[in-house]
Coordinates of C-alpha atoms and ligand atoms in Angstrom, one line a residue:
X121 CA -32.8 1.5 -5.7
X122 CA -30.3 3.9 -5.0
X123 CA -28.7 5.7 -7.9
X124 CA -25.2 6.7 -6.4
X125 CA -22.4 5.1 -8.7
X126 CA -20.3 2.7 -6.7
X127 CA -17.2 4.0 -5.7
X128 CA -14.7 2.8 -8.7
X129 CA -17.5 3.8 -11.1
X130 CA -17.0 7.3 -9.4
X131 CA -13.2 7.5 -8.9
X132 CA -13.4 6.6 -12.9
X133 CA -16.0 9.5 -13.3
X134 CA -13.5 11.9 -10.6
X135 CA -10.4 10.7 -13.1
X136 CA -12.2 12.1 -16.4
X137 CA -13.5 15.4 -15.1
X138 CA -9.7 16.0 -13.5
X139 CA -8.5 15.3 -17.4
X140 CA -11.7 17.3 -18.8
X141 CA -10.7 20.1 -16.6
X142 CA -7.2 20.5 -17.2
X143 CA -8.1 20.1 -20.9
X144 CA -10.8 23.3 -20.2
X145 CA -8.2 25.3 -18.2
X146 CA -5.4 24.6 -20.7
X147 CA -7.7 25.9 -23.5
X148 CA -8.8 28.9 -21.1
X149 CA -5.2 29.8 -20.7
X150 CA -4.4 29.4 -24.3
X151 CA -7.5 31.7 -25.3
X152 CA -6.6 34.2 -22.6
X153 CA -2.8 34.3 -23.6
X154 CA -2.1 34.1 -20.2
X155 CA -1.4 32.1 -17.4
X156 CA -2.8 28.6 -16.1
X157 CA -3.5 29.6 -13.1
X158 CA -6.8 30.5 -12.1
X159 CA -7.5 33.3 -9.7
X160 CA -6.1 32.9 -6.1
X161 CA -4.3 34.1 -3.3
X162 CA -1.8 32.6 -1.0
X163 CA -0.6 34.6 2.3
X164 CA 2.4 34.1 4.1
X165 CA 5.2 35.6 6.4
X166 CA 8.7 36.2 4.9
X167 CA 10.8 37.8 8.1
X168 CA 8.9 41.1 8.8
X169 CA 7.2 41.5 5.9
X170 CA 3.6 40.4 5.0
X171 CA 3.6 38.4 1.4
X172 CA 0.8 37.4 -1.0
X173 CA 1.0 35.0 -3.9
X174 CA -1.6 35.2 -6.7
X175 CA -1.4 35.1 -10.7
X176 CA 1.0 37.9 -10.7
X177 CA 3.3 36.4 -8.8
X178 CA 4.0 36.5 -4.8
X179 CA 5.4 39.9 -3.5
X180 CA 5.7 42.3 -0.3
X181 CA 3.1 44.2 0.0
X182 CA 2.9 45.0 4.4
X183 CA 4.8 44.9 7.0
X184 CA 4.4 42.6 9.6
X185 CA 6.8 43.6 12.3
X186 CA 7.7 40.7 15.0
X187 CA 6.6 38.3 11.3
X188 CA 3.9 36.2 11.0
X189 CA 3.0 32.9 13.1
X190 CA -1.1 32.2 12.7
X191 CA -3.5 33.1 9.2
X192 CA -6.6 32.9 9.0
X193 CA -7.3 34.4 5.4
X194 CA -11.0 36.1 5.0
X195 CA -12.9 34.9 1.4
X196 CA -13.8 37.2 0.0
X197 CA -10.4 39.9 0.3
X198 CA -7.6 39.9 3.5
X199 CA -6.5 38.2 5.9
X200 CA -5.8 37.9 9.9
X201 CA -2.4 37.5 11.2
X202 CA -1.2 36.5 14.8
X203 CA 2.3 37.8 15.0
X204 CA 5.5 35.6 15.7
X205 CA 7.4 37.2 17.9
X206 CA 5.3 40.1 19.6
X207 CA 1.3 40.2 21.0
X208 CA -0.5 41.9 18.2
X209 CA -3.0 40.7 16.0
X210 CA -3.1 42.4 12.9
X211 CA -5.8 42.6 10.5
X212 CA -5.1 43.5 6.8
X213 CA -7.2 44.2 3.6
X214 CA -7.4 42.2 0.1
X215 CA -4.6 45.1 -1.1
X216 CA -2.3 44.5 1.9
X217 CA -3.1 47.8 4.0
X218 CA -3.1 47.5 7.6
X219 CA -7.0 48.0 9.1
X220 CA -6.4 46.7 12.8
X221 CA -3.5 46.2 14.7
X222 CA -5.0 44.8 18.2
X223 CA -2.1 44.8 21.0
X224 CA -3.4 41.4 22.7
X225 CA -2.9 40.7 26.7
X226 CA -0.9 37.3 25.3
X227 CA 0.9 36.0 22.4
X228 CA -1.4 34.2 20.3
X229 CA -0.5 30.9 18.2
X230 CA -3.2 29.5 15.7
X231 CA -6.0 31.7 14.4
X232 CA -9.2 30.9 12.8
X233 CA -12.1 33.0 11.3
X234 CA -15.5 32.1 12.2
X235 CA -18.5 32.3 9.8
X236 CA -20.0 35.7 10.8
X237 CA -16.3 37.1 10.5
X238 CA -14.8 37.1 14.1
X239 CA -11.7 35.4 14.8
X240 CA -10.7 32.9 17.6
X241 CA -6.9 32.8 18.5
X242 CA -5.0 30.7 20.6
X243 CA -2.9 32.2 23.8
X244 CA -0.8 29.3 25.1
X245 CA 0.6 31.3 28.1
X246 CA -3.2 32.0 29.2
X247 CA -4.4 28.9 28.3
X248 CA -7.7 30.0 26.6
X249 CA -9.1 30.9 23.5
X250 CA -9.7 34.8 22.7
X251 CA -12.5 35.4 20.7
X252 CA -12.0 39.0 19.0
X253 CA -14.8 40.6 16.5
X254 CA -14.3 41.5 12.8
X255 CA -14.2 45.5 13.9
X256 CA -11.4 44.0 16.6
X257 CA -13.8 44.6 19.5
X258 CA -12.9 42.3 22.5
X259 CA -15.5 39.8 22.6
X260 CA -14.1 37.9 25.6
X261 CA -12.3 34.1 26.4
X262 CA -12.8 30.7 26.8
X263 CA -11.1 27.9 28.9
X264 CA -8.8 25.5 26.3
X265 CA -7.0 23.2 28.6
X266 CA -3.2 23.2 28.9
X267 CA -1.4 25.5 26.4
X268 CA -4.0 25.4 23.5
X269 CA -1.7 25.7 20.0
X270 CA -4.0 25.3 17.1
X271 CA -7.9 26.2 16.7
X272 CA -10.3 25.5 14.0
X273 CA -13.9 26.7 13.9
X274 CA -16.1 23.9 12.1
X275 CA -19.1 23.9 10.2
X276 CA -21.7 24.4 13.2
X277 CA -19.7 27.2 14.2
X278 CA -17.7 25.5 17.3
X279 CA -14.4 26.3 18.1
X280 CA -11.8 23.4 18.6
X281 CA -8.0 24.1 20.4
X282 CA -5.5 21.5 20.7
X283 CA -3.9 21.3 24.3
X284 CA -0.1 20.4 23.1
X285 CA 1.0 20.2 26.7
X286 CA -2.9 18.3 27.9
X287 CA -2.7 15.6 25.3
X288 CA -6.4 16.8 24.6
X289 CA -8.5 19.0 22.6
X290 CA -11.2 21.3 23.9
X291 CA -14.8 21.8 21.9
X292 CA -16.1 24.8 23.2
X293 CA -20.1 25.9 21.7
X294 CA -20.1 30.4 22.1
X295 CA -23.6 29.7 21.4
X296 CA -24.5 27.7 24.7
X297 CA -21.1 27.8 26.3
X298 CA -20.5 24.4 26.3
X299 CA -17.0 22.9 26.4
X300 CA -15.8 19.1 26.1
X301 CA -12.8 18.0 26.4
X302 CA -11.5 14.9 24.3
X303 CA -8.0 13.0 24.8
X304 CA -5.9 12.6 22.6
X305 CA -2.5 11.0 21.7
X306 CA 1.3 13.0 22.6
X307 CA 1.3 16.7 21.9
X308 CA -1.4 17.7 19.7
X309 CA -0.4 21.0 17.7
X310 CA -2.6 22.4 14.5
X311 CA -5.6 21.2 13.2
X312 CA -8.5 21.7 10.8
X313 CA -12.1 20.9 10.1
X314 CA -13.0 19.1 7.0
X315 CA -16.3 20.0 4.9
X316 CA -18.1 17.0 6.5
X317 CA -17.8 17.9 9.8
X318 CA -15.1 15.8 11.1
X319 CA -12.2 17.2 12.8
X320 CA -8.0 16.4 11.9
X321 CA -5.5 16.5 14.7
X322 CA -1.4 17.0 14.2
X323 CA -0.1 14.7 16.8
X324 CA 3.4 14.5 17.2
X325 CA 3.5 10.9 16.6
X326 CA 0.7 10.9 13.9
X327 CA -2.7 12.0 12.8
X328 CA -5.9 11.6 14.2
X329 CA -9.8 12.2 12.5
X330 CA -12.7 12.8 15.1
X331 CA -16.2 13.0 14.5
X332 CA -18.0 16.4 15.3
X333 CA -18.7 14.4 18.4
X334 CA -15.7 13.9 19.5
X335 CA -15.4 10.7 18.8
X336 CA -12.4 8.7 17.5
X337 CA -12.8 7.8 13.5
X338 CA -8.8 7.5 12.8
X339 CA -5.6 7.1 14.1
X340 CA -3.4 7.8 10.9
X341 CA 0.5 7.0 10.5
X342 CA 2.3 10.2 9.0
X343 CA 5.6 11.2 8.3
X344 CA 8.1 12.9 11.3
X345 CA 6.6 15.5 13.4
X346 CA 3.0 16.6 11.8
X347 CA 2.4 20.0 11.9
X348 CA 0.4 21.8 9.3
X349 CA -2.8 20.5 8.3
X350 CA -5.2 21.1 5.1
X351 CA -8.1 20.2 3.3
X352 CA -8.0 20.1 -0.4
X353 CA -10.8 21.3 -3.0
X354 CA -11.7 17.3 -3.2
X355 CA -11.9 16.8 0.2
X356 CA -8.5 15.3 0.5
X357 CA -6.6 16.1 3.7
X358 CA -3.0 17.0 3.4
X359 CA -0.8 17.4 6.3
X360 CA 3.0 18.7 6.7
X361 CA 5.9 16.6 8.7
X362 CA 8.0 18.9 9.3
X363 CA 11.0 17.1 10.2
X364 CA 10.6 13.7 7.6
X365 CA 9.9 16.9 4.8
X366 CA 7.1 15.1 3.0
X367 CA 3.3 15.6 2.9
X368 CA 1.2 12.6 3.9
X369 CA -2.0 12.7 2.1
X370 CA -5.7 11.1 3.1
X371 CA -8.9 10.7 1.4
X372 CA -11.8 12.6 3.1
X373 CA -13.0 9.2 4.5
X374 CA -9.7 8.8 6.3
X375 CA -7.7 6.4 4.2
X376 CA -3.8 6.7 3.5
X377 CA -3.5 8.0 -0.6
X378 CA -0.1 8.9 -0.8
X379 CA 3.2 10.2 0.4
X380 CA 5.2 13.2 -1.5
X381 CA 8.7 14.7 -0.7
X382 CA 9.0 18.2 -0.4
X383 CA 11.0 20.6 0.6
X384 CA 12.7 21.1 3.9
X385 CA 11.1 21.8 6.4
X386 CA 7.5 22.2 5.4
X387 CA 5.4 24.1 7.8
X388 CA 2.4 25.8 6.7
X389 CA -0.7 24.2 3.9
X390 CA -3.3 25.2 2.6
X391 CA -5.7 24.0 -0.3
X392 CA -5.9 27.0 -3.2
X393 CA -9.3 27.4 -4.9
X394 CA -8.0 25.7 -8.4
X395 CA -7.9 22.6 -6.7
X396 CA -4.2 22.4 -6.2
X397 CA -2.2 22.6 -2.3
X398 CA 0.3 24.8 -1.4
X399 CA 3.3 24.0 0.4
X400 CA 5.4 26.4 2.7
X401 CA 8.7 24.9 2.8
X402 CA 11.1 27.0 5.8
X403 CA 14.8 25.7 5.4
X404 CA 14.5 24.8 1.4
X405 CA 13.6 28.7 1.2
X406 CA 10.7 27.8 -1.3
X407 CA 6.8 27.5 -2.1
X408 CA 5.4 24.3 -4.0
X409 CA 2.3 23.6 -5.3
X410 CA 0.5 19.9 -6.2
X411 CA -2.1 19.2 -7.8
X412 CA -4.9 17.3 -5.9
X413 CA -2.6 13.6 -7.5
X414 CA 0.5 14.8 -6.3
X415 CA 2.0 15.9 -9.1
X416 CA 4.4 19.0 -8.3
X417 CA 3.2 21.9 -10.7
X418 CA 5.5 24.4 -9.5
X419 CA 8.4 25.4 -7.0
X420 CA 9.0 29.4 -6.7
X421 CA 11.4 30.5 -4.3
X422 CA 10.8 32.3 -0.9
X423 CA 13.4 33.2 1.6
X424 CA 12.0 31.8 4.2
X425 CA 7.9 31.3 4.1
X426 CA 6.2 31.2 7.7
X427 CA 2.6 31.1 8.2
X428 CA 0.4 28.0 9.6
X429 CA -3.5 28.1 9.5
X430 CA -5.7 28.6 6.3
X431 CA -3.8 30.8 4.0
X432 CA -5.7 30.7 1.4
X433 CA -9.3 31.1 2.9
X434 CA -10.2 27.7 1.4
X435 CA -11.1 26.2 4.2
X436 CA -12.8 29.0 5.6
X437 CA -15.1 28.3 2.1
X438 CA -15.5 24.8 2.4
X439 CA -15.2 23.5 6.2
X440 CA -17.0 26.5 8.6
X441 CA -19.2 28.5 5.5
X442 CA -20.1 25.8 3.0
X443 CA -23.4 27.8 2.4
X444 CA -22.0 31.2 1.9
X445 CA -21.0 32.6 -1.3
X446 CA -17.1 34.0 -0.9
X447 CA -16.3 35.6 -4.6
X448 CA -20.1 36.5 -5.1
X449 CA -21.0 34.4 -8.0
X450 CA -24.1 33.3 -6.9
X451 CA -23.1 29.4 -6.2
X452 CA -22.6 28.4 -2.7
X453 CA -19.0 28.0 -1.6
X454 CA -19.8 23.8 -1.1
X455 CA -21.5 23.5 -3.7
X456 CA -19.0 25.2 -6.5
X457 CA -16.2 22.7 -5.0
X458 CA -18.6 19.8 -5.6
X459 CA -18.8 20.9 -9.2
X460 CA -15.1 21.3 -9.4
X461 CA -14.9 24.8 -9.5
X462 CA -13.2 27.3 -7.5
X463 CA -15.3 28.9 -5.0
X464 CA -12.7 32.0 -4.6
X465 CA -13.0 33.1 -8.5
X466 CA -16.0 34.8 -9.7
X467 CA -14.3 33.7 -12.9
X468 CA -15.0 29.8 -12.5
X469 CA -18.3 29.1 -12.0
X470 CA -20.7 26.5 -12.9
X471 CA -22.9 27.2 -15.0
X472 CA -27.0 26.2 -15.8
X473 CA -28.0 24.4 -18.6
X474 CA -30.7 22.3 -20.4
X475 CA -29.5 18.5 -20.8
X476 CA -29.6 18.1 -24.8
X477 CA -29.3 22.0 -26.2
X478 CA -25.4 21.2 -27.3
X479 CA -25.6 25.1 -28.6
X480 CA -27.3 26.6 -26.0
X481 CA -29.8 28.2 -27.7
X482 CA -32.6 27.4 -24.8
X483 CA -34.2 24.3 -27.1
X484 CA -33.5 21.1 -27.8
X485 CA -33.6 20.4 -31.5
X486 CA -32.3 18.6 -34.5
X487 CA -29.2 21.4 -34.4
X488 CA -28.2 19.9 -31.1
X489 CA -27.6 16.4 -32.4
X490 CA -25.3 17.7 -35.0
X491 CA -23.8 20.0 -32.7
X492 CA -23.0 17.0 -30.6
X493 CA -21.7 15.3 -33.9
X494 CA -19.4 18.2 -34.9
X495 CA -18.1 17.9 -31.6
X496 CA -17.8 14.0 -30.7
X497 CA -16.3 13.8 -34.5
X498 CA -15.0 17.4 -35.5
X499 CA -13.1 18.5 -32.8
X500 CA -15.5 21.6 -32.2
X501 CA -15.7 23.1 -28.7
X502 CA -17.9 23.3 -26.4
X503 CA -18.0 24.8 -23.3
X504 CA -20.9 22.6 -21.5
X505 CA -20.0 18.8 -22.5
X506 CA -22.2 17.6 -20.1
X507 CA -25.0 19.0 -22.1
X508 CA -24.3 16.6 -24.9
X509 CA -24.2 13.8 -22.4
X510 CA -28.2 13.6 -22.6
X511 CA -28.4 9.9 -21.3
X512 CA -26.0 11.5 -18.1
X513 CA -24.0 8.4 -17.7
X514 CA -20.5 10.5 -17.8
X515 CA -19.5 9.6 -21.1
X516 CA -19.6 11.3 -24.4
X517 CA -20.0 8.8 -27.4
X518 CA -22.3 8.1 -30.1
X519 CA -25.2 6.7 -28.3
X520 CA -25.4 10.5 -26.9
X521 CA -26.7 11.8 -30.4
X522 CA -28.4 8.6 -31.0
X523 CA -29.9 9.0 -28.0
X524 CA -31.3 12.7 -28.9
X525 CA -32.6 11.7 -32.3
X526 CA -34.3 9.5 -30.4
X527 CA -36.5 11.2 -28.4
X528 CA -36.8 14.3 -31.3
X529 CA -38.0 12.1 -34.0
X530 CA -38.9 8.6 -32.2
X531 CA -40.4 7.7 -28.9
X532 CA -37.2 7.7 -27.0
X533 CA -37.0 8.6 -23.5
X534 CA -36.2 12.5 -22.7
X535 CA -32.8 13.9 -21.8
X536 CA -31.8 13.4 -18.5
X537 CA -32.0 16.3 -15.9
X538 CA -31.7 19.3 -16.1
X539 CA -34.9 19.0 -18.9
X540 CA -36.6 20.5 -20.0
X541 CA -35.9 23.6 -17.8
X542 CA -32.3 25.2 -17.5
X543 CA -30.7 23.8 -13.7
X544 CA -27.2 22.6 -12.3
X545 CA -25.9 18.9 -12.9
X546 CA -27.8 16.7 -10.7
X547 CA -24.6 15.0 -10.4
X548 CA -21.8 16.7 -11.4
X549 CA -19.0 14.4 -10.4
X550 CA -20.4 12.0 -12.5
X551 CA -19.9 13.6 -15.8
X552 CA -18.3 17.2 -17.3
X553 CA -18.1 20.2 -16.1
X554 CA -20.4 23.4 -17.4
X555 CA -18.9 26.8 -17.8
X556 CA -19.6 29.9 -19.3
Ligands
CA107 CA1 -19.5 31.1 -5.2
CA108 CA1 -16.6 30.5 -8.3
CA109 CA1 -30.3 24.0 -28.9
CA110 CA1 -23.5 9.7 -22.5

């Protein structure tokens, strides 16, 4: 018997930690004095001048002469930059300070950062991809069809290009040299690689979802002229139509969610750690950001934000290095996501626990059940619910203390994993999050 909960059981279960952890944040912030946002940084291109957003607010802190067309931000501190207007690719630390400024034989378009730190960037007029090391040593080319735009590295470490003039992309392998090539519809640009391996394609007429194979999983309506493409913390796929000024939203498997206005002119995406996607909006001079629903939580203005690729180092986290560990907290990059934190703040991290010990104290005891009480009934904190939640079926209630009394002073069954030793939720989107 299997023991995953069927999918409305676990959208139910996704609903109440989204409330749970806006009700944890919201308390964080009001404890801290300070604001909701958790640690996170957004880069972008604002005429010739290199910009990053994070909880202090978005300023110019580089200059980025000839602006800023492809990102590919590094976890971990910095971020890659193709220029707009002039060959150079530019490499800058988590402060803003120029380290490498490579003068390349081609304009480049999309970049992308693989998992052992080199970068792969587009040249449309060569009709390759240029594969340049984290030191900026020249590491060669490969073939990419007919004016390759966009490139995304995915979690095996191959490199994908559109061909926006071949109606195809190229998979290219540096480990065997391999390349296929895969057809697909009118004028591919940008594109990304989601967590589980699948690959999603900007058409001009739509968007498209391929297996790490190459093969055809979706052919997605979207709004006017997809361009920029992102995967959300959930998994959720959000892509830019530039020209209807909406965001067309999927669900990891592929299916339509939702449609939200935004901005003219929206451009470049990219999924913050938090959970939340932010929006580059050109002509409407602005950034937004939505939470993972939709909701808009805020507009700040921008003259005019330019920057396409991932901008936020999310999907550097999630899609190519899933195993690594970007802000060092000792939780890999997947697996903090999975738990619904952010895997680019040290700050938010999951945290170990015994299933039952409501106070922590490293036992499970008599003092736990009325721990559990005071909190169920007194409106005490506590800052690892799913402790209390000893029968693990994602709800807090009575039968959770009942349950505990149980098994201290009857011959009820034992708490659920972890127990009796200290561990991560077994399942941690089907319950609360831990923290602290
Ligand atoms: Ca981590
Ligand atoms: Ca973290
Ligand atoms: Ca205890
Ligand atoms: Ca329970």
């Amino acid at each position: 018997m299997g023991t995953r909960p069927r999918a409305r059981e676990r959208g139910e279960a996704m609903r109440r930690v989204d409330t749970t952890l806006w009700i944890f944040w919201g308390a964080l912030a009001l404890v801290a004095g300070g604001s909701a946002l958790p640690a996170q940084e957004l880069w972008f291109a604002e005429g010739s001048s290199l910009w990053r957003l994070d909880e202090s607010g978005a300023a110019a802190i580089g200059d980025l002469p000839g602006g800023g067309f492809g990102f590919a931000a590094i976890p971990g501190g910095g971020v890659w930059v193709a220029s707009r207007d002039e060959a150079r690719l530019r490499r800058f630390d988590a402060t803003g300070a120029l380290v490498l400024d490579l003068v390349t034989a081609a304009p480049l378009q999309g970049i992308a950062v693989a998992a052992d730190g080199s970068v792969w960037a587009a040249r449309p007029t060569l009709d390759d991809i240029w594969h340049v090391a984290a030191d900026g040593a020249d590491l060669g080319a490969a073939p990419a069809g007919d004016v390759p735009y966009g490139v995304a590295v995915d979690r095996d470490g191959r490199v994908w290009a559109t061909n926006a003039f071949g109606n195809s992309v190229t998979r290219f392998d540096p480990e065997t040299g391999d390349s296929l090539a895969i057809p697909v519809g009118f004028f591919p640009s940008h594109l990304a690689a989601a967590p589980d391996g699948s690959i999603w394609i900007a058409e001009k007429e739509g968007v498209r979802r391929l297996s790490g194979d190459g093969a055809l999983l979706a052919e997605l309506d979207a709004g006017v002229f997809p361009l920029g493409v992102a995967v959300a913390r959930d998994g959720s796929v959000w892509v830019a139509n530039q020209n209807s000024h909406d965001v067309s939203v999927f669900s990891a498997a592929g299916a339509p969610l939702f449609t939200i206005a935004t901005g003219a002119k929206p451009h470049g995406i990219a999924g913050a750690g938090d959970g939340s996607i932010w929006v580059l909006c050109r002509i409407a001079g602005e950034i937004r950001r939505y939470a993972s629903t939709g909701l808009l939580l805020e507009v700040l203005p921008a003259g005019y934000p330019e920057g396409i690729g991932d901008l936020t180092g999310l999907g550097h986290a999630l899609a190519v290095d899933p195993d690594g560990d970007a802000d060092g907290d000792g939780i890999a990059n997947g697996t903090e996501a999975g738990f619904g934190f952010d895997p680019l703040d040290a700050t938010s991290t999951p945290a170990t626990f015994i299933r039952g010990d409501a106070d922590r104290s490293g036992a499970v005891e008599i003092s736990d059940a009325v721990a559990a009480l005071e909190h169920l009934f007194g409106g005490v904190a506590n800052d690892c619910p799913e402790a209390l939640d000893v029968d693990d079926d994602g709800s807090l209630d009575l039968a959770d203390p009942i349950y505990l009394l149980g098994y201290l002073y009857g011959s009820g069954p034992a708490p659920l994993s972890p127990f009796p030793e200290a561990g991560l939720d077994p399942l941690p989107m089907g319950g609360y999050p831990c923290a602290g």
